[in-house]
Tab-separated table of C-alpha atoms and ligand atoms in Angstrom:
chain	number	residue	atom	x	y	z
A	25	UNK	CA	48.084	-21.165	-61.351
A	26	UNK	CA	50.643	-19.013	-63.073
A	27	UNK	CA	54.301	-19.680	-62.496
A	28	UNK	CA	55.294	-16.162	-63.295
A	29	UNK	CA	56.455	-13.869	-60.505
A	30	UNK	CA	54.043	-11.437	-58.952
A	31	UNK	CA	54.402	-7.742	-59.525
A	32	UNK	CA	56.687	-6.698	-56.685
A	33	UNK	CA	54.255	-4.575	-54.700
A	34	UNK	CA	51.230	-6.858	-54.821
A	35	UNK	CA	50.165	-10.176	-53.517
A	36	UNK	CA	47.224	-12.297	-54.515
A	37	UNK	CA	47.425	-14.224	-51.274
A	38	UNK	CA	45.211	-15.911	-50.309
A	39	UNK	CA	43.471	-16.153	-53.675
A	40	UNK	CA	44.498	-18.458	-56.497
A	41	UNK	CA	44.475	-17.449	-60.147
A	42	UNK	CA	43.266	-19.244	-63.250
A	43	UNK	CA	44.261	-18.123	-66.737
A	44	UNK	CA	45.839	-15.103	-65.065
A	45	UNK	CA	42.488	-14.170	-63.519
A	46	UNK	CA	41.852	-13.844	-59.787
A	47	UNK	CA	39.647	-16.640	-58.413
A	48	UNK	CA	37.281	-16.072	-55.473
A	49	UNK	CA	35.380	-18.996	-53.998
A	50	UNK	CA	36.350	-21.143	-56.972
A	51	UNK	CA	35.121	-18.680	-59.597
A	52	UNK	CA	37.137	-16.281	-61.735
A	53	UNK	CA	36.248	-12.635	-61.082
A	54	UNK	CA	35.203	-12.282	-64.730
A	55	UNK	CA	32.458	-14.867	-64.065
A	56	UNK	CA	31.574	-13.180	-60.793
A	57	UNK	CA	31.132	-9.874	-62.603
A	58	UNK	CA	28.497	-11.587	-64.734
A	59	UNK	CA	26.861	-13.081	-61.654
A	60	UNK	CA	26.818	-9.667	-59.978
A	61	UNK	CA	25.330	-8.125	-63.114
A	62	UNK	CA	27.434	-5.046	-62.558
A	63	UNK	CA	30.623	-3.637	-61.272
A	64	UNK	CA	31.522	-2.631	-58.640
A	65	UNK	CA	30.908	-5.588	-56.377
A	66	UNK	CA	32.293	-7.124	-53.235
A	67	UNK	CA	32.940	-10.870	-53.229
A	68	UNK	CA	33.494	-12.829	-50.014
A	69	UNK	CA	35.072	-16.279	-50.071
A	70	UNK	CA	33.275	-18.624	-47.647
A	71	UNK	CA	36.094	-21.167	-47.774
A	72	UNK	CA	38.523	-18.570	-46.491
A	73	UNK	CA	36.159	-17.461	-43.722
A	74	UNK	CA	35.762	-21.079	-42.657
A	75	UNK	CA	39.515	-21.694	-42.728
A	76	UNK	CA	40.123	-18.564	-40.666
A	77	UNK	CA	37.689	-19.606	-37.956
A	78	UNK	CA	39.230	-23.083	-37.799
A	79	UNK	CA	42.703	-21.596	-37.430
A	80	UNK	CA	41.477	-19.339	-34.650
A	81	UNK	CA	39.867	-22.250	-32.820
A	82	UNK	CA	43.095	-24.234	-33.087
A	83	UNK	CA	45.135	-21.406	-31.584
A	84	UNK	CA	42.716	-20.469	-28.798
A	85	UNK	CA	41.831	-22.282	-25.561
A	86	UNK	CA	39.016	-24.763	-25.909
A	87	UNK	CA	36.839	-23.034	-23.313
A	88	UNK	CA	37.136	-19.662	-24.980
A	89	UNK	CA	33.990	-18.603	-26.800
A	90	UNK	CA	34.334	-16.827	-30.078
A	91	UNK	CA	31.885	-14.075	-30.951
A	92	UNK	CA	31.538	-12.299	-34.266
A	93	UNK	CA	31.127	-8.508	-34.185
A	94	UNK	CA	28.581	-8.014	-36.947
A	95	UNK	CA	29.554	-4.453	-37.753
A	96	UNK	CA	32.678	-5.656	-39.581
A	97	UNK	CA	30.470	-7.228	-42.268
A	98	UNK	CA	26.705	-7.352	-41.698
A	99	UNK	CA	25.714	-8.935	-45.034
A	100	UNK	CA	23.024	-11.405	-43.848
A	101	UNK	CA	24.429	-14.367	-45.811
A	102	UNK	CA	27.884	-13.732	-44.336
A	103	UNK	CA	26.495	-13.369	-40.815
A	104	UNK	CA	24.545	-16.625	-41.213
A	105	UNK	CA	27.622	-18.459	-42.471
A	106	UNK	CA	29.719	-17.191	-39.579
A	107	UNK	CA	26.955	-17.664	-36.977
A	108	UNK	CA	26.951	-21.381	-37.781
A	109	UNK	CA	30.650	-21.521	-36.883
A	110	UNK	CA	31.036	-19.249	-33.834
A	111	UNK	CA	29.486	-19.195	-30.343
A	112	UNK	CA	27.738	-15.849	-30.397
A	113	UNK	CA	27.154	-12.538	-32.123
A	114	UNK	CA	27.842	-8.988	-30.979
A	115	UNK	CA	25.602	-6.290	-32.335
A	116	UNK	CA	25.421	-2.532	-32.062
A	117	UNK	CA	22.067	-1.479	-33.545
A	118	UNK	CA	18.450	-2.553	-33.881
A	119	UNK	CA	19.006	-3.608	-37.469
A	120	UNK	CA	22.019	-5.735	-36.553
A	121	UNK	CA	19.775	-7.241	-33.882
A	122	UNK	CA	17.356	-8.481	-36.532
A	123	UNK	CA	20.161	-9.861	-38.707
A	124	UNK	CA	21.594	-11.658	-35.658
A	125	UNK	CA	18.301	-13.222	-34.586
A	126	UNK	CA	17.497	-14.291	-38.145
A	127	UNK	CA	20.520	-16.608	-38.011
A	128	UNK	CA	18.873	-18.724	-35.339
A	129	UNK	CA	21.575	-17.905	-32.798
A	130	UNK	CA	20.369	-18.389	-29.212
A	131	UNK	CA	19.388	-14.896	-28.009
A	132	UNK	CA	21.451	-15.448	-24.862
A	133	UNK	CA	24.513	-15.588	-27.110
A	134	UNK	CA	23.733	-12.234	-28.690
A	135	UNK	CA	24.906	-9.093	-26.926
A	136	UNK	CA	24.109	-5.519	-27.762
A	137	UNK	CA	26.762	-2.889	-27.006
A	138	UNK	CA	27.196	0.659	-28.234
A	139	UNK	CA	26.552	4.132	-26.883
A	140	UNK	CA	23.254	5.865	-27.569
A	141	UNK	CA	20.896	2.912	-27.830
A	142	UNK	CA	17.374	4.180	-28.437
A	143	UNK	CA	14.398	3.163	-26.304
A	144	UNK	CA	12.924	1.175	-29.187
A	145	UNK	CA	16.173	-0.730	-29.668
A	146	UNK	CA	16.385	-1.476	-25.947
A	147	UNK	CA	12.809	-2.707	-25.931
A	148	UNK	CA	13.453	-5.007	-28.911
A	149	UNK	CA	16.584	-6.341	-27.232
A	150	UNK	CA	14.974	-6.931	-23.827
A	151	UNK	CA	11.906	-8.419	-25.471
A	152	UNK	CA	14.043	-10.807	-27.517
A	153	UNK	CA	15.933	-11.877	-24.400
A	154	UNK	CA	19.360	-10.886	-25.624
A	155	UNK	CA	22.055	-9.389	-23.404
A	156	UNK	CA	22.065	-5.617	-23.220
A	157	UNK	CA	25.511	-4.235	-22.528
A	158	UNK	CA	25.010	-0.915	-20.781
A	159	UNK	CA	27.431	1.881	-21.514
A	160	UNK	CA	26.396	4.266	-18.721
A	161	UNK	CA	24.551	4.398	-15.397
A	162	UNK	CA	21.741	6.314	-17.066
A	163	UNK	CA	21.402	3.702	-19.775
A	164	UNK	CA	21.041	1.044	-17.061
A	165	UNK	CA	18.130	2.998	-15.570
A	166	UNK	CA	16.464	3.158	-19.001
A	167	UNK	CA	16.923	-0.595	-19.421
A	168	UNK	CA	15.372	-1.265	-16.003
A	169	UNK	CA	12.438	1.045	-16.742
A	170	UNK	CA	11.701	-0.474	-20.156
A	171	UNK	CA	12.037	-4.028	-18.804
A	172	UNK	CA	9.552	-3.244	-16.054
A	173	UNK	CA	7.135	-1.681	-18.520
A	174	UNK	CA	7.111	-4.789	-20.734
A	175	UNK	CA	7.248	-7.220	-17.823
A	176	UNK	CA	10.576	-8.861	-18.596
A	177	UNK	CA	13.692	-9.530	-16.558
A	178	UNK	CA	16.539	-8.007	-18.556
A	179	UNK	CA	19.928	-9.651	-19.031
A	180	UNK	CA	22.402	-6.888	-18.411
A	181	UNK	CA	26.146	-6.729	-18.922
A	182	UNK	CA	28.312	-3.727	-18.157
A	183	UNK	CA	30.825	-2.301	-20.576
A	184	UNK	CA	33.852	-1.045	-18.692
A	185	UNK	CA	36.123	1.745	-19.853
A	186	UNK	CA	39.383	0.494	-18.339
A	187	UNK	CA	42.061	2.620	-16.754
A	188	UNK	CA	44.612	1.532	-19.378
A	189	UNK	CA	44.934	1.638	-23.168
A	190	UNK	CA	45.600	-0.986	-25.807
A	191	UNK	CA	48.901	0.203	-27.223
A	192	UNK	CA	49.557	0.576	-30.976
A	193	UNK	CA	45.976	-0.005	-32.031
A	194	UNK	CA	44.496	1.283	-35.250
A	195	UNK	CA	41.617	2.635	-33.205
A	196	UNK	CA	41.762	3.072	-29.445
A	197	UNK	CA	38.410	2.569	-27.825
A	198	UNK	CA	39.295	2.531	-24.156
A	199	UNK	CA	41.380	4.303	-21.526
A	200	UNK	CA	41.164	7.998	-20.721
A	201	UNK	CA	37.902	9.828	-21.325
A	202	UNK	CA	35.719	7.891	-23.773
A	203	UNK	CA	32.094	7.676	-24.846
A	204	UNK	CA	32.365	3.888	-24.541
A	205	UNK	CA	31.640	2.054	-21.314
A	206	UNK	CA	31.580	3.084	-17.693
A	207	UNK	CA	34.873	4.232	-16.203
A	208	UNK	CA	36.331	1.358	-14.182
A	209	UNK	CA	36.652	3.462	-11.022
A	210	UNK	CA	32.935	4.293	-10.911
A	211	UNK	CA	31.574	0.974	-12.202
A	212	UNK	CA	31.070	-0.821	-8.858
A	213	UNK	CA	27.766	0.836	-7.889
A	214	UNK	CA	26.394	0.256	-11.397
A	215	UNK	CA	27.270	-3.452	-11.223
A	216	UNK	CA	25.656	-3.709	-7.763
A	217	UNK	CA	22.559	-1.884	-8.970
A	218	UNK	CA	21.863	-4.646	-11.524
A	219	UNK	CA	21.470	-7.158	-8.682
A	220	UNK	CA	19.577	-4.743	-6.415
A	221	UNK	CA	17.037	-4.065	-9.184
A	222	UNK	CA	16.387	-7.776	-9.707
A	223	UNK	CA	17.859	-7.861	-13.208
A	224	UNK	CA	20.001	-10.739	-14.380
A	225	UNK	CA	23.727	-9.932	-14.314
A	226	UNK	CA	25.224	-11.222	-17.565
A	227	UNK	CA	28.791	-10.095	-17.128
A	228	UNK	CA	31.381	-7.589	-18.219
A	229	UNK	CA	32.511	-6.381	-21.602
A	230	UNK	CA	35.899	-4.732	-21.976
A	231	UNK	CA	36.950	-3.844	-25.511
A	232	UNK	CA	40.142	-1.830	-25.801
A	233	UNK	CA	40.626	-1.246	-29.515
A	234	UNK	CA	40.762	-2.465	-33.048
A	235	UNK	CA	43.235	-3.457	-35.792
A	236	UNK	CA	46.227	-4.431	-33.660
A	237	UNK	CA	49.028	-6.452	-35.246
A	238	UNK	CA	51.265	-6.665	-32.169
A	239	UNK	CA	50.685	-9.782	-30.114
A	240	UNK	CA	52.595	-8.313	-27.129
A	241	UNK	CA	50.232	-5.358	-26.964
A	242	UNK	CA	47.170	-7.597	-27.114
A	243	UNK	CA	48.610	-9.950	-24.501
A	244	UNK	CA	49.316	-7.042	-22.163
A	245	UNK	CA	45.802	-5.663	-22.616
A	246	UNK	CA	44.254	-9.091	-21.990
A	247	UNK	CA	46.238	-9.531	-18.776
A	248	UNK	CA	45.293	-6.074	-17.542
A	249	UNK	CA	41.693	-6.691	-18.565
A	250	UNK	CA	41.531	-9.834	-16.471
A	251	UNK	CA	43.128	-8.074	-13.481
A	252	UNK	CA	40.459	-5.414	-13.786
A	253	UNK	CA	37.742	-8.079	-13.947
A	254	UNK	CA	39.049	-9.601	-10.713
A	255	UNK	CA	39.009	-6.191	-8.998
A	256	UNK	CA	35.439	-5.593	-10.103
A	257	UNK	CA	34.375	-9.125	-9.137
A	258	UNK	CA	34.015	-8.059	-5.485
A	259	UNK	CA	30.868	-6.222	-6.484
A	260	UNK	CA	29.328	-8.870	-8.766
A	261	UNK	CA	25.738	-9.567	-7.715
A	262	UNK	CA	26.218	-13.204	-8.717
A	263	UNK	CA	28.287	-15.364	-10.973
A	264	UNK	CA	28.281	-13.786	-14.438
A	265	UNK	CA	27.267	-15.681	-17.581
A	266	UNK	CA	30.272	-14.405	-19.475
A	267	UNK	CA	33.303	-12.162	-19.357
A	268	UNK	CA	34.016	-10.571	-22.725
A	269	UNK	CA	37.745	-9.863	-22.855
A	270	UNK	CA	37.548	-7.888	-26.106
A	271	UNK	CA	39.442	-8.553	-29.299
A	272	UNK	CA	41.200	-6.129	-31.573
A	273	UNK	CA	43.071	-8.729	-33.665
A	274	UNK	CA	44.356	-6.926	-36.759
A	275	UNK	CA	45.050	-8.028	-40.322
A	276	UNK	CA	47.939	-6.882	-42.520
A	277	UNK	CA	46.829	-4.219	-44.963
A	278	UNK	CA	49.996	-2.468	-46.021
A	279	UNK	CA	53.481	-3.171	-47.257
A	280	UNK	CA	55.603	-4.062	-44.233
A	281	UNK	CA	52.675	-5.270	-42.088
A	282	UNK	CA	53.151	-8.764	-40.693
A	283	UNK	CA	50.250	-11.043	-39.821
A	284	UNK	CA	49.349	-11.284	-36.152
A	285	UNK	CA	51.095	-14.071	-34.230
A	286	UNK	CA	48.243	-15.954	-32.565
A	287	UNK	CA	50.386	-18.297	-30.453
A	288	UNK	CA	51.271	-15.930	-27.561
A	289	UNK	CA	47.688	-14.684	-27.473
A	290	UNK	CA	46.361	-18.220	-27.224
A	291	UNK	CA	48.824	-18.986	-24.409
A	292	UNK	CA	47.829	-15.912	-22.420
A	293	UNK	CA	44.152	-16.608	-22.873
A	294	UNK	CA	44.720	-20.196	-21.731
A	295	UNK	CA	46.162	-18.921	-18.435
A	296	UNK	CA	43.238	-16.512	-18.061
A	297	UNK	CA	40.671	-19.198	-18.873
A	298	UNK	CA	42.231	-21.591	-16.348
A	299	UNK	CA	42.146	-18.940	-13.638
A	300	UNK	CA	38.618	-17.976	-14.562
A	301	UNK	CA	37.229	-21.508	-14.372
A	302	UNK	CA	38.627	-21.814	-10.831
A	303	UNK	CA	36.980	-18.593	-9.674
A	304	UNK	CA	33.776	-18.662	-11.704
A	305	UNK	CA	33.137	-22.230	-12.874
A	306	UNK	CA	30.001	-21.288	-14.828
A	307	UNK	CA	31.267	-18.152	-16.506
A	308	UNK	CA	32.170	-18.261	-20.177
A	309	UNK	CA	35.264	-16.408	-21.326
A	310	UNK	CA	34.560	-14.653	-24.630
A	311	UNK	CA	36.503	-12.761	-27.253
A	312	UNK	CA	34.826	-10.811	-30.018
A	313	UNK	CA	36.343	-10.412	-33.440
A	314	UNK	CA	35.165	-8.741	-36.594
A	315	UNK	CA	37.717	-7.965	-39.246
A	316	UNK	CA	40.019	-10.829	-38.273
A	317	UNK	CA	37.308	-13.277	-39.329
A	318	UNK	CA	36.187	-11.675	-42.600
A	319	UNK	CA	38.670	-9.006	-43.631
A	320	UNK	CA	41.068	-11.126	-45.657
A	321	UNK	CA	38.296	-13.182	-47.264
A	322	UNK	CA	36.868	-10.362	-49.370
A	323	UNK	CA	37.732	-8.349	-52.462
A	324	UNK	CA	36.231	-5.240	-53.997
A	325	UNK	CA	36.068	-5.376	-57.781
A	326	UNK	CA	35.579	-2.376	-60.036
A	327	UNK	CA	36.051	-1.757	-63.752
A	328	UNK	CA	38.335	0.636	-65.559
A	329	UNK	CA	36.226	3.173	-67.440
A	330	UNK	CA	38.874	5.504	-68.728
A	331	UNK	CA	42.609	5.654	-68.992
A	332	UNK	CA	44.171	9.068	-69.161
A	333	UNK	CA	47.538	10.682	-68.859
A	334	UNK	CA	47.978	13.905	-66.946
A	335	UNK	CA	51.365	15.604	-67.025
A	336	UNK	CA	53.171	12.313	-67.319
A	337	UNK	CA	51.097	10.315	-64.818
A	338	UNK	CA	48.672	7.558	-65.834
A	339	UNK	CA	45.208	7.549	-64.264
A	340	UNK	CA	42.946	4.526	-64.411
A	341	UNK	CA	39.504	5.947	-63.772
A	342	UNK	CA	37.232	3.211	-62.419
A	343	UNK	CA	33.568	2.918	-61.492
A	344	UNK	CA	34.552	2.105	-57.887
A	345	UNK	CA	35.784	4.314	-55.133
A	346	UNK	CA	35.401	5.693	-51.661
A	347	UNK	CA	31.604	5.670	-51.814
A	348	UNK	CA	31.808	1.855	-51.522
A	349	UNK	CA	35.193	1.430	-49.912
A	350	UNK	CA	36.177	4.397	-47.819
A	351	UNK	CA	38.890	2.446	-45.997
A	352	UNK	CA	40.781	1.606	-49.195
A	353	UNK	CA	40.843	5.296	-50.102
A	354	UNK	CA	42.661	5.954	-46.830
A	355	UNK	CA	39.902	7.997	-45.264
A	356	UNK	CA	38.605	5.588	-42.594
A	357	UNK	CA	40.793	6.136	-39.566
A	358	UNK	CA	44.213	6.084	-41.257
A	359	UNK	CA	46.634	8.830	-40.327
A	360	UNK	CA	48.908	8.441	-43.334
A	361	UNK	CA	47.350	7.221	-46.578
A	362	UNK	CA	48.776	3.931	-47.841
A	363	UNK	CA	47.687	1.706	-50.700
A	364	UNK	CA	45.640	-1.383	-50.014
A	365	UNK	CA	46.968	-4.317	-52.035
A	366	UNK	CA	45.292	-4.277	-55.426
A	367	UNK	CA	45.618	-6.212	-58.660
A	368	UNK	CA	44.418	-6.028	-62.216
A	369	UNK	CA	42.070	-8.928	-61.613
A	370	UNK	CA	41.785	-10.220	-65.191
A	371	UNK	CA	45.527	-9.796	-65.806
A	372	UNK	CA	47.147	-10.475	-62.465
A	373	UNK	CA	50.638	-11.330	-63.651
A	374	UNK	CA	52.605	-9.448	-66.228
A	375	UNK	CA	56.255	-9.004	-67.043
A	376	UNK	CA	55.597	-5.400	-67.888
A	377	UNK	CA	54.519	-3.123	-65.123
A	378	UNK	CA	53.615	0.506	-65.396
A	379	UNK	CA	53.215	3.125	-62.694
A	380	UNK	CA	49.504	3.873	-62.575
A	381	UNK	CA	47.096	5.734	-60.303
A	382	UNK	CA	43.756	4.047	-59.681
A	383	UNK	CA	40.995	6.541	-58.967
A	384	UNK	CA	37.222	6.499	-58.649
A	385	UNK	CA	34.456	8.473	-60.332
A	386	UNK	CA	33.783	10.906	-57.499
A	387	UNK	CA	34.571	14.577	-57.840
A	388	UNK	CA	37.105	14.714	-55.040
A	389	UNK	CA	40.849	14.009	-54.976
A	390	UNK	CA	40.175	11.819	-51.924
A	391	UNK	CA	38.680	9.228	-54.275
A	392	UNK	CA	41.945	7.383	-54.729
A	393	UNK	CA	42.321	3.589	-54.553
A	394	UNK	CA	45.890	3.212	-55.764
A	395	UNK	CA	48.561	5.881	-55.580
A	396	UNK	CA	51.361	5.425	-58.159
A	397	UNK	CA	51.266	1.637	-58.095
A	398	UNK	CA	53.317	-0.623	-60.338
A	399	UNK	CA	50.620	-2.666	-62.067
A	400	UNK	CA	50.206	-4.538	-65.318
A	401	UNK	CA	49.154	-1.978	-67.913
A	402	UNK	CA	45.358	-1.736	-67.684
A	403	UNK	CA	42.821	-0.510	-70.232
A	404	UNK	CA	39.147	0.387	-70.138
A	405	UNK	CA	37.127	-2.779	-69.498
A	406	UNK	CA	39.765	-4.357	-67.245
A	407	UNK	CA	38.849	-5.284	-63.705
A	408	UNK	CA	40.657	-3.959	-60.642
A	409	UNK	CA	40.401	-5.952	-57.406
A	410	UNK	CA	41.195	-4.405	-54.049
A	411	UNK	CA	42.226	-7.148	-51.617
A	412	UNK	CA	41.747	-7.249	-47.816
A	413	UNK	CA	38.265	-5.880	-48.372
A	414	UNK	CA	35.992	-8.283	-46.487
A	415	UNK	CA	35.476	-5.967	-43.507
A	416	UNK	CA	34.383	-2.353	-43.193
A	417	UNK	CA	33.470	-2.060	-46.864
A	418	UNK	CA	30.038	-0.896	-48.048
A	419	UNK	CA	28.571	-0.301	-44.597
A	420	UNK	CA	31.565	1.787	-43.534
A	421	UNK	CA	31.416	4.015	-46.617
A	422	UNK	CA	29.411	7.108	-47.597
A	423	UNK	CA	27.302	5.329	-50.223
A	424	UNK	CA	25.114	8.343	-50.965
A	425	UNK	CA	28.025	10.652	-51.776
A	426	UNK	CA	27.593	11.674	-55.431
A	427	UNK	CA	24.552	9.421	-55.833
A	428	UNK	CA	26.166	6.520	-57.658
A	429	UNK	CA	24.497	3.088	-57.399
A	430	UNK	CA	25.489	0.865	-54.484
A	431	UNK	CA	27.922	-2.033	-54.833
A	432	UNK	CA	26.547	-5.559	-55.102
A	433	UNK	CA	27.728	-8.078	-52.492
A	434	UNK	CA	28.316	-11.759	-53.240
A	435	UNK	CA	29.118	-14.637	-50.926
A	436	UNK	CA	31.026	-17.172	-52.978
B	625	PLP	C1	34.149	-2.548	-33.777
B	625	PLP	C2	34.073	-3.420	-32.598
B	625	PLP	C3	34.514	-4.738	-32.684
B	625	PLP	C4	35.112	-5.327	-33.923
B	625	PLP	O1	36.367	-4.788	-34.203
B	625	PLP	P1	37.294	-5.507	-35.304
B	625	PLP	O2	38.465	-4.617	-35.456
B	625	PLP	O3	36.485	-5.602	-36.543
B	625	PLP	O4	37.633	-6.855	-34.782
B	625	PLP	C5	34.372	-5.534	-31.571
B	625	PLP	N1	33.827	-5.040	-30.435
B	625	PLP	C6	33.404	-3.777	-30.318
B	625	PLP	C7	32.822	-3.315	-29.041
B	625	PLP	C8	33.518	-2.919	-31.380
B	625	PLP	O5	33.102	-1.654	-31.267
């Protein structure tokens, strides 16, 4: 590990360095580039994923089940690694369904949410015996019809669109008019219908939003969520298998962001779990997390192809960009573009920094990874690593835009 100070704007947390080179999963990125056979590539550090899940478990009530939302990072090897360490998987498409079942996870611990599920996806889900989380009254009728046609009793949960919002979230997914879930005030007849139709009532799913760094906001949403669950409980056709209280735990991406304080969230969930076990002794309390589990464990590595100066500004033109990592370019839900933390991966520390722009190969000014960043002077051949890149990378990016090859993904 180098003793020299970091460039002021960057951090290599949580990755060590060796000979001034970033190390992921025990291997320098220069070695990983050889393993990948190309740049750009994503590398995910299994040790960091494991440590993150352990820390979560320590901070959360013992009864609380932890689910992984596959959409954050659906690489099969990553999903398998996480599946062996969590209690269930949340999916949102037929393909995620196959990845989830391939892990060997008990189908009853897999739940399928998302608007616009197709008949074929519903049939696969009902046939596999996983929980289908219905997002509308009409979707429930389709589930019942398909289940009858294939002679299965479906396990059905109801996604509720609550009558409140999760404040200060990166993405709000509940409250007001939304395509997600059934509005709380009209959910009772849908919940009753599950019992009347002879289906198995799995529970409720209430997910308010994503990427939240404020514990107070999450605590408030969890309390309101549980109050809503208790109101809706009058219409439960039986004791539910689980109550999914959502998630939304954020990770720090930008200068000035502080990591989420888990302690108050764990305390609130402990109170909720204690209350829940009194009222519904057989119901599992669940939270579902995606980026919090994988986001900080991954990097995106690309190579400098050209270095040019335009009217006094330096541009490092790399082979990586928004086609693999839309979020790092600032075009995936951000309102104001900010730089993800990035480093010159084969020359992390340097006494001499230079203001440089890091751009990609696409023919659009949106293809920007680093805007006027103070970095060690980089040359063609050097590697650039974008940190905080374990979630919403390749599968949340327009890979076909400009027809460049896809990024390779490595689990290290
Ligand atoms: C996207 C999503 C998640 C995961 O969100 P993260 O911010 O990655 O934790 C969880 N649940 C639902 C319903 C989602 O749509």
